[in-house]
Amino acid sequence: MEIHPLVTSYQQFITNRSNHKIGIIGQPDAGKSSLINALNNNNTAHTSVHTDATLQTKEYAFDTYGILVDFPGVGTEEVSTGYYKKLIQQSGINHFVYVFESKIKEADIELIKYLAKNDKELILIYNKTDALVDITNHDTVEELKRDKNTELKVTLKPYIKKPVSYIFVSTLTQEGLDTLRQTITEIFQAQQQDYKEKYAADDMLESYLNYKAHSLLPKLFTPSFKEVVMKKNYQSLERTILNHFKIQEDDVLDYKKEWPTIQEHIAKFDHPEVKEKVSGLKELAKIAQLLRTVFKLKTLNPVSTGLGALFEAGVVNAFPTIQGLTNYISEIKDIARKILEASQEAE
Ligand SMILES: Nc1nc2c(ncn2[C@@H]2O[C@H](COP(=O)(O)OP(=O)(O)O)[C@@H](O)[C@H]2O)c(=O)[nH]1
Ligand SMILES: [Mg+2]
């Protein structure tokens, strides 16, 4: 079935508020990009023999949900630790795979300290295990790995409370790749679960609808708002509102018995008795109150152009018009809510 454009827009809204990324960071030339390729079983990330080729982050789809983000190397001439911290912060990512291939360096410690302080989750990787050999041939590979873990524990003890150890991997021999793939898959599954919970949450739906109402303002209260109102050309406003909420004719027919119009809503308030009660300054105050509630506004700045023009033109009793307009918007918002509620149940 075709996905409703409003549903697509809500999905994007939730995606933007959910984590679905894992950052691959660590020492230069440690094999970060190679790991992304190995995990994906295809060659997409750019790897390099000489220096770390990545200066910016690059994203690679891991599965239908998760994205692996390739970072530059930590502690190179090109990328200062300050710039690196900024990259991490801007990414908004919470989970990181930190890749080592040699002794832990000053720059690594500084970055890990920063990550721990910012409550980021860390998976520690020791790559190129195939090259882990003792030149004097005294120690076995197992002993070398144990020493590496000891170095890790001792060095990171001041910064990370929980016990730490490496996942030993090699993109060359495939060692440890299944374990790493499994760990990453579990993180993405948890993130996807979180996405689903957010998608189904009532308060997320309300905050999306409020965001939609809010972003409708500049489209309605344009400099031509006055003309539209004076000519009672409400269809153009209706079209703007329907388009903005991505509501189609079929939707209106599905969820409403009658076709709502602004004119009809205005008529309900355009009685002489109602008119007499509100006038002048009092009217302006009422309009302001109404708009603040409907659009969740802190100030009236975004609508002042349109409203100002209305009052300059001496449109008396603008209250029924604004009331009719906002009631119409509420009705369309209700249809949008129902469409999205149906999609929440279908999830
Ligand atoms: N021996 C060995 N070399 C590797 C391994 N993984 C990557 N490399 C090599 O390390 C170099 C740097 O790899 P790259 O993925 O570009 O590292 P990045 O800078 O961390 O992204 C390349 O020449 C890779 O072929 C590994 O597991 N074993
Ligand atoms: Mg790279």
Short mmCIF file of N, CA and C in Angstrom, two decimals, residues 10-112:
data_model
loop_
_atom_site.label_atom_id
_atom_site.label_comp_id
_atom_site.label_asym_id
_atom_site.label_seq_id
_atom_site.Cartn_x
_atom_site.Cartn_y
_atom_site.Cartn_z
N TYR A 10 5.50 12.46 9.16
CA TYR A 10 5.57 12.14 10.60
C TYR A 10 6.73 11.18 10.88
N GLN A 11 6.93 10.21 9.98
CA GLN A 11 8.06 9.28 10.14
C GLN A 11 9.38 10.06 10.18
N GLN A 12 9.50 11.04 9.28
CA GLN A 12 10.71 11.85 9.22
C GLN A 12 10.90 12.63 10.52
N PHE A 13 9.79 13.17 11.02
CA PHE A 13 9.79 13.93 12.27
C PHE A 13 10.32 13.06 13.41
N ILE A 14 9.85 11.81 13.48
CA ILE A 14 10.28 10.90 14.54
C ILE A 14 11.74 10.48 14.32
N THR A 15 12.09 10.20 13.06
CA THR A 15 13.48 9.83 12.74
C THR A 15 14.45 10.91 13.21
N ASN A 16 14.08 12.17 12.95
CA ASN A 16 14.94 13.28 13.36
C ASN A 16 15.10 13.37 14.87
N ARG A 17 14.16 12.76 15.58
CA ARG A 17 14.22 12.79 17.04
C ARG A 17 14.66 11.45 17.63
N SER A 18 15.17 10.56 16.79
CA SER A 18 15.61 9.26 17.27
C SER A 18 17.05 9.00 16.82
N ASN A 19 17.69 8.09 17.55
CA ASN A 19 19.04 7.70 17.16
C ASN A 19 18.97 6.51 16.23
N HIS A 20 19.68 6.59 15.13
CA HIS A 20 19.76 5.42 14.26
C HIS A 20 21.15 5.35 13.64
N LYS A 21 22.11 5.90 14.39
CA LYS A 21 23.48 5.94 13.87
C LYS A 21 24.48 5.45 14.90
N ILE A 22 25.56 4.84 14.41
CA ILE A 22 26.70 4.50 15.25
C ILE A 22 27.93 5.10 14.57
N GLY A 23 28.73 5.83 15.33
CA GLY A 23 29.93 6.46 14.78
C GLY A 23 31.13 5.53 14.88
N ILE A 24 31.90 5.44 13.79
CA ILE A 24 33.14 4.65 13.81
C ILE A 24 34.29 5.64 13.89
N ILE A 25 34.92 5.67 15.07
CA ILE A 25 35.99 6.64 15.29
C ILE A 25 37.25 5.88 15.74
N GLY A 26 38.34 6.63 15.95
CA GLY A 26 39.54 6.00 16.48
C GLY A 26 40.82 6.43 15.81
N GLN A 27 41.86 5.63 16.03
CA GLN A 27 43.19 6.00 15.56
C GLN A 27 43.24 6.08 14.03
N PRO A 28 44.11 6.96 13.51
CA PRO A 28 44.25 7.04 12.05
C PRO A 28 44.79 5.73 11.47
N ASP A 29 44.27 5.36 10.34
CA ASP A 29 44.71 4.14 9.63
C ASP A 29 44.47 2.85 10.43
N ALA A 30 43.60 2.92 11.42
CA ALA A 30 43.35 1.74 12.25
C ALA A 30 42.46 0.74 11.52
N GLY A 31 41.87 1.18 10.40
CA GLY A 31 41.00 0.30 9.64
C GLY A 31 39.53 0.56 9.88
N LYS A 32 39.21 1.82 10.22
CA LYS A 32 37.80 2.19 10.47
C LYS A 32 36.96 1.97 9.21
N SER A 33 37.46 2.53 8.09
CA SER A 33 36.72 2.39 6.84
C SER A 33 36.69 0.94 6.38
N SER A 34 37.81 0.23 6.57
CA SER A 34 37.84 -1.19 6.20
C SER A 34 36.80 -1.97 7.00
N LEU A 35 36.64 -1.62 8.28
CA LEU A 35 35.67 -2.31 9.12
C LEU A 35 34.24 -2.10 8.60
N ILE A 36 33.96 -0.86 8.19
CA ILE A 36 32.62 -0.58 7.66
C ILE A 36 32.37 -1.45 6.43
N ASN A 37 33.37 -1.53 5.57
CA ASN A 37 33.24 -2.38 4.37
C ASN A 37 33.06 -3.85 4.74
N ALA A 38 33.85 -4.31 5.71
CA ALA A 38 33.79 -5.72 6.10
C ALA A 38 32.42 -6.05 6.70
N LEU A 39 31.89 -5.11 7.48
CA LEU A 39 30.58 -5.34 8.11
C LEU A 39 29.46 -5.33 7.08
N ASN A 40 29.66 -4.57 6.05
CA ASN A 40 28.63 -4.44 5.02
C ASN A 40 28.75 -5.49 3.92
N ASN A 41 29.85 -6.24 3.95
CA ASN A 41 30.13 -7.21 2.90
C ASN A 41 30.17 -6.59 1.50
N ASN A 42 30.38 -5.30 1.44
CA ASN A 42 30.60 -4.69 0.12
C ASN A 42 31.56 -3.52 0.26
N ASN A 43 32.22 -3.19 -0.80
CA ASN A 43 33.22 -2.13 -0.71
C ASN A 43 32.63 -0.77 -1.03
N THR A 44 32.31 -0.01 0.00
CA THR A 44 31.76 1.31 -0.24
C THR A 44 32.59 2.41 0.40
N ALA A 45 33.01 2.18 1.65
CA ALA A 45 33.78 3.22 2.34
C ALA A 45 35.17 3.32 1.73
N HIS A 46 35.68 4.54 1.67
CA HIS A 46 36.99 4.76 1.07
C HIS A 46 38.09 4.40 2.06
N THR A 47 38.96 3.45 1.68
CA THR A 47 40.08 3.09 2.55
C THR A 47 41.38 3.59 1.92
N SER A 48 42.41 3.67 2.73
CA SER A 48 43.64 4.24 2.20
C SER A 48 44.87 3.57 2.81
N VAL A 49 45.92 3.43 1.99
CA VAL A 49 47.15 2.79 2.45
C VAL A 49 47.99 3.77 3.26
N HIS A 50 47.95 5.04 2.84
CA HIS A 50 48.88 5.99 3.45
C HIS A 50 48.31 6.71 4.68
N THR A 51 47.65 7.81 4.44
CA THR A 51 47.12 8.53 5.60
C THR A 51 45.60 8.34 5.65
N ASP A 52 45.06 8.69 6.80
CA ASP A 52 43.62 8.60 6.95
C ASP A 52 42.96 9.55 5.95
N ALA A 53 42.20 8.97 5.04
CA ALA A 53 41.69 9.77 3.92
C ALA A 53 40.45 10.59 4.27
N THR A 54 39.80 10.24 5.38
CA THR A 54 38.54 10.91 5.70
C THR A 54 38.78 12.18 6.53
N LEU A 55 38.26 13.30 6.09
CA LEU A 55 38.34 14.52 6.89
C LEU A 55 36.97 14.90 7.44
N GLN A 56 35.95 14.53 6.72
CA GLN A 56 34.58 14.76 7.17
C GLN A 56 33.96 13.41 7.50
N THR A 57 32.79 13.43 8.10
CA THR A 57 32.10 12.17 8.35
C THR A 57 31.37 11.74 7.07
N LYS A 58 31.24 10.41 6.92
CA LYS A 58 30.47 9.88 5.78
C LYS A 58 29.56 8.77 6.27
N GLU A 59 28.36 8.72 5.73
CA GLU A 59 27.38 7.77 6.24
C GLU A 59 27.19 6.57 5.30
N TYR A 60 27.08 5.38 5.91
CA TYR A 60 26.85 4.16 5.15
C TYR A 60 25.73 3.36 5.80
N ALA A 61 24.75 2.96 5.00
CA ALA A 61 23.64 2.16 5.53
C ALA A 61 24.17 0.81 5.97
N PHE A 62 23.79 0.40 7.19
CA PHE A 62 24.21 -0.91 7.70
C PHE A 62 23.13 -1.95 7.40
N ASP A 63 21.90 -1.58 7.71
CA ASP A 63 20.74 -2.41 7.35
C ASP A 63 19.62 -1.43 6.98
N THR A 64 18.39 -1.90 6.98
CA THR A 64 17.31 -1.00 6.55
C THR A 64 17.12 0.13 7.56
N TYR A 65 17.58 -0.06 8.79
CA TYR A 65 17.38 0.98 9.80
C TYR A 65 18.66 1.75 10.12
N GLY A 66 19.71 1.02 10.47
CA GLY A 66 20.90 1.64 11.02
C GLY A 66 21.87 2.23 10.01
N ILE A 67 22.59 3.24 10.47
CA ILE A 67 23.60 3.88 9.63
C ILE A 67 24.93 3.91 10.37
N LEU A 68 26.00 3.48 9.69
CA LEU A 68 27.34 3.58 10.26
C LEU A 68 27.97 4.87 9.74
N VAL A 69 28.56 5.63 10.64
CA VAL A 69 29.15 6.91 10.24
C VAL A 69 30.67 6.83 10.35
N ASP A 70 31.33 6.97 9.21
CA ASP A 70 32.79 6.91 9.14
C ASP A 70 33.38 8.27 9.53
N PHE A 71 34.24 8.26 10.53
CA PHE A 71 34.88 9.50 11.00
C PHE A 71 36.34 9.54 10.57
N PRO A 72 36.94 10.72 10.61
CA PRO A 72 38.39 10.80 10.37
C PRO A 72 39.15 10.14 11.52
N GLY A 73 40.46 10.06 11.39
CA GLY A 73 41.28 9.52 12.47
C GLY A 73 41.51 10.56 13.55
N VAL A 74 41.67 10.08 14.78
CA VAL A 74 41.92 10.97 15.92
C VAL A 74 43.41 11.25 16.02
N GLY A 75 43.77 12.51 16.20
CA GLY A 75 45.17 12.86 16.44
C GLY A 75 46.04 12.90 15.20
N THR A 76 45.52 13.51 14.13
CA THR A 76 46.34 13.71 12.94
C THR A 76 46.63 15.20 12.80
N GLU A 77 47.55 15.53 11.90
CA GLU A 77 47.86 16.95 11.68
C GLU A 77 46.65 17.70 11.12
N GLU A 78 45.89 17.00 10.28
CA GLU A 78 44.76 17.65 9.61
C GLU A 78 43.60 17.92 10.55
N VAL A 79 43.39 17.00 11.50
CA VAL A 79 42.21 17.10 12.35
C VAL A 79 42.61 17.25 13.81
N SER A 80 42.40 18.45 14.36
CA SER A 80 42.73 18.66 15.77
C SER A 80 41.68 17.99 16.65
N THR A 81 42.06 17.74 17.91
CA THR A 81 41.10 17.11 18.82
C THR A 81 39.88 18.02 19.05
N GLY A 82 40.12 19.33 19.03
CA GLY A 82 39.02 20.29 19.19
C GLY A 82 38.01 20.15 18.07
N TYR A 83 38.52 20.10 16.83
CA TYR A 83 37.65 19.93 15.67
C TYR A 83 36.91 18.59 15.75
N TYR A 84 37.64 17.58 16.23
CA TYR A 84 37.07 16.24 16.34
C TYR A 84 35.89 16.22 17.31
N LYS A 85 36.07 16.90 18.44
CA LYS A 85 34.99 16.98 19.44
C LYS A 85 33.77 17.65 18.83
N LYS A 86 34.04 18.68 18.03
CA LYS A 86 32.94 19.39 17.37
C LYS A 86 32.19 18.45 16.43
N LEU A 87 32.96 17.65 15.66
CA LEU A 87 32.33 16.67 14.74
C LEU A 87 31.42 15.72 15.52
N ILE A 88 31.92 15.25 16.65
CA ILE A 88 31.16 14.32 17.48
C ILE A 88 29.89 14.98 17.99
N GLN A 89 30.05 16.20 18.46
CA GLN A 89 28.90 16.92 19.02
C GLN A 89 27.84 17.20 17.95
N GLN A 90 28.30 17.66 16.78
CA GLN A 90 27.37 17.99 15.69
C GLN A 90 26.63 16.76 15.18
N SER A 91 27.28 15.59 15.27
CA SER A 91 26.66 14.37 14.73
C SER A 91 25.44 13.95 15.54
N GLY A 92 25.41 14.34 16.81
CA GLY A 92 24.29 13.95 17.68
C GLY A 92 24.26 12.45 17.98
N ILE A 93 25.34 11.75 17.63
CA ILE A 93 25.38 10.29 17.81
C ILE A 93 25.68 9.94 19.26
N ASN A 94 25.06 8.86 19.74
CA ASN A 94 25.27 8.43 21.13
C ASN A 94 26.14 7.19 21.28
N HIS A 95 26.25 6.41 20.21
CA HIS A 95 27.03 5.17 20.27
C HIS A 95 28.24 5.26 19.35
N PHE A 96 29.39 4.90 19.89
CA PHE A 96 30.61 4.95 19.08
C PHE A 96 31.41 3.66 19.19
N VAL A 97 31.95 3.26 18.03
CA VAL A 97 32.91 2.17 17.99
C VAL A 97 34.28 2.83 17.90
N TYR A 98 35.13 2.61 18.91
CA TYR A 98 36.45 3.23 18.90
C TYR A 98 37.48 2.20 18.46
N VAL A 99 38.16 2.47 17.34
CA VAL A 99 39.05 1.48 16.75
C VAL A 99 40.52 1.81 17.03
N PHE A 100 41.21 0.84 17.62
CA PHE A 100 42.66 0.96 17.88
C PHE A 100 43.41 -0.02 16.98
N GLU A 101 44.69 0.31 16.78
CA GLU A 101 45.56 -0.66 16.08
C GLU A 101 46.94 -0.65 16.72
N SER A 102 47.09 0.21 17.75
CA SER A 102 48.41 0.27 18.41
C SER A 102 48.23 0.82 19.82
N LYS A 103 49.34 1.18 20.45
CA LYS A 103 49.32 1.76 21.80
C LYS A 103 48.29 2.89 21.91
N ILE A 104 47.69 3.02 23.09
CA ILE A 104 46.76 4.12 23.33
C ILE A 104 47.55 5.43 23.44
N LYS A 105 47.14 6.43 22.65
CA LYS A 105 47.89 7.69 22.60
C LYS A 105 47.17 8.80 23.38
N GLU A 106 47.88 9.91 23.57
CA GLU A 106 47.33 11.06 24.28
C GLU A 106 45.99 11.51 23.68
N ALA A 107 45.98 11.62 22.34
CA ALA A 107 44.77 12.08 21.65
C ALA A 107 43.59 11.12 21.89
N ASP A 108 43.88 9.81 21.95
CA ASP A 108 42.82 8.83 22.23
C ASP A 108 42.23 9.08 23.62
N ILE A 109 43.13 9.27 24.58
CA ILE A 109 42.68 9.48 25.97
C ILE A 109 41.82 10.73 26.06
N GLU A 110 42.27 11.80 25.39
CA GLU A 110 41.51 13.05 25.44
C GLU A 110 40.10 12.86 24.86
N LEU A 111 40.03 12.14 23.74
CA LEU A 111 38.73 11.91 23.09
C LEU A 111 37.83 11.01 23.93
N ILE A 112 38.42 9.96 24.49
CA ILE A 112 37.62 9.02 25.29
C ILE A 112 37.10 9.71 26.55
#
